[in-house]
C-alpha cells in the first residue's frame, strides 16, 4: 500500500484500514480490545499461535517424548532451520543465518571474528550514540582480541568518512538508531567501509521484520539482531547472527562451544569448527523460546517485507503529520524523509516520561528513553491507521492537560 498523503480525518483512516491488504495480519496476534500498542519496537505482542505451540511443545515434546525430541521434534536443527527463514527477511540466502543466544553475545562473536579476519589492523569504529550494549561489547571484544586495539566513535571523533582508513578492522553500526529512529544508508556506508578494506557488522534490532535489509545484495559481512521486537518472538527470545558465506570458512567464533563443532556428537578432544554457519553456535539453545520465534515467523509467513515497510511509512507519516498539526511546538526528532526513517517516531520533550505514563493509562502504550525521548513504534503487522490517529489525539490530550502536574505520573520512575 502506498500512502503518499496522510489521511486527513479519522474516517479516512478507517477507510484506509478497510482497504489495507495487510489487515488480516492483526488477527495473528493477541491484542486486547482498545489497546493501541506502540511499543512493538521494545517487545512485540504474542503471536496467537504461540500459546498452542508452547503447550504442544511442553506436553508432547518435553513431558511425553523427553530426550528423543532432540531428533524427533527437530530441536537440534532449530537454530539453522529458523535461521534460514529469518535470513529470508533480511535478504540473506540460506546457510548464512542462525538463530541463537542474544544480540549482545552475537555481537561479540561477530566483532571478534571480524577483528580476526583483519590481522594487520587495530581500530574498531562504533557509534557514540548506539545502544549501550553495542559499545560495551566492542570494548569486550577489543580487550580479548589478543592484540592492542583502539576505538573510534562516529559522532564523537567525527563523521564516519573521516574515521575510515587502512587501520580500521571493523565498523559496528545500527541500521535504525534506537533513540531517534534514524535509518542508515546501508549501501552507501557499507561501500565506504569496504573501500577502506574493513568489515562491517550491522545491528538490525530495530529493523528486522519491518524494513528490508540487503544482506546479499550489498555484500554485508555480518549482521545481528533480536527477535523480540518487530519479529514478535517473545520476551528474551533468541537472537540471530548472519555471516556472509564468503567469510564463513575463515571466520572464527571466539565462543567455540560444542554446538559449533563439526561433529558435536563425536566428543573430540579438540575443537574443529563446523564448515557452515553452525560454527557460530556455542552451546545448548533455549528450545522453548525457539518455539516462540517459530510461531512468530509463521505469523509473518507469506508476507513481503516491502509491503510491511510501505505500510510502516504510511503509519509514521500519519503520526508525524497529526502530531505536527495538534502540537506544533513539540520537537519530532525522527527524520521526515522516508529514506532516513525507521519504523518509530521519537519526540523530544522534557516532560516526556509523565506524558508516556498518562498515555499508557489512556490505552496508548509507548515508551520513554532518558533524558527526554518519547518513543512510539509503528508495527505494520497489527497497527491500523485509525489507531495512529487516536494515539496522536491521546498524546495531544495529555500534553494539553499538562499531566506532569499530576503526582500520579510525575513521581513514577522509568524501569524499562
Ligand atoms: C540496537 C540494540 N542492540 C542490542 C540490544 C540488546 O540486545 P540483548 O537482547 O542482547 O539485550 C538492543 C535492545 O533493545 C538494541 O536496541
Short mmCIF file of C-alpha atoms in Angstrom, two decimals, residues 25 27-30 40 43-54 56 78 82 85-86 89 99 208-210 226-238 240 287-303 305 308 381-382:
data_model
loop_
_atom_site.label_atom_id
_atom_site.label_comp_id
_atom_site.label_asym_id
_atom_site.label_seq_id
_atom_site.Cartn_x
_atom_site.Cartn_y
_atom_site.Cartn_z
CA UNK A 25 -2.38 -9.98 9.84
CA UNK A 27 -5.67 -11.34 13.91
CA UNK A 28 -2.49 -13.40 14.07
CA UNK A 29 -1.54 -11.54 17.28
CA UNK A 30 -3.10 -11.30 20.72
CA UNK A 40 6.49 -3.31 19.40
CA UNK A 43 8.59 -6.16 22.88
CA UNK A 44 6.26 -7.36 20.15
CA UNK A 45 2.86 -8.87 21.03
CA UNK A 46 2.33 -12.61 21.28
CA UNK A 47 1.54 -14.41 18.05
CA UNK A 48 -1.86 -16.07 18.53
CA UNK A 49 -0.50 -19.48 17.54
CA UNK A 50 2.33 -19.29 20.09
CA UNK A 51 0.17 -20.46 23.02
CA UNK A 52 -0.76 -23.73 21.33
CA UNK A 53 2.80 -24.20 20.06
CA UNK A 54 4.20 -23.81 23.58
CA UNK A 56 2.31 -28.80 22.41
CA UNK A 78 16.02 -25.37 15.07
CA UNK A 82 14.78 -20.83 11.82
CA UNK A 85 13.65 -18.45 7.45
CA UNK A 86 14.79 -15.34 9.26
CA UNK A 89 13.52 -11.43 5.84
CA UNK A 99 19.03 -18.16 15.46
CA UNK A 208 14.44 -6.91 11.33
CA UNK A 209 10.89 -7.85 10.40
CA UNK A 210 9.80 -4.37 9.39
CA UNK A 226 16.97 -9.62 18.20
CA UNK A 227 13.70 -11.44 17.56
CA UNK A 228 11.60 -9.94 20.35
CA UNK A 229 10.84 -6.53 18.80
CA UNK A 230 9.24 -6.34 15.33
CA UNK A 231 9.69 -10.09 14.91
CA UNK A 232 7.45 -10.76 17.96
CA UNK A 233 9.34 -13.86 19.19
CA UNK A 234 8.62 -13.23 22.88
CA UNK A 235 10.49 -11.86 25.90
CA UNK A 236 14.16 -12.85 25.72
CA UNK A 237 13.63 -14.91 22.57
CA UNK A 238 16.89 -15.98 20.93
CA UNK A 240 20.27 -14.14 15.23
CA UNK A 287 14.40 -24.61 22.68
CA UNK A 288 11.22 -23.46 24.39
CA UNK A 289 11.97 -19.88 23.36
CA UNK A 290 12.87 -21.07 19.87
CA UNK A 291 9.26 -22.23 19.52
CA UNK A 292 8.23 -18.61 20.14
CA UNK A 293 10.46 -17.48 17.27
CA UNK A 294 8.99 -20.19 15.08
CA UNK A 295 5.42 -19.08 15.86
CA UNK A 296 6.46 -15.50 15.14
CA UNK A 297 7.99 -16.39 11.77
CA UNK A 298 4.81 -18.33 10.96
CA UNK A 299 2.76 -15.24 11.82
CA UNK A 300 4.71 -13.20 9.26
CA UNK A 301 4.65 -16.12 6.80
CA UNK A 302 3.78 -15.23 3.24
CA UNK A 303 4.22 -11.51 3.91
CA UNK A 305 8.78 -7.17 3.96
CA UNK A 308 5.31 -4.04 5.67
CA UNK A 381 1.61 -6.13 11.09
CA UNK A 382 -1.04 -5.18 13.64
#
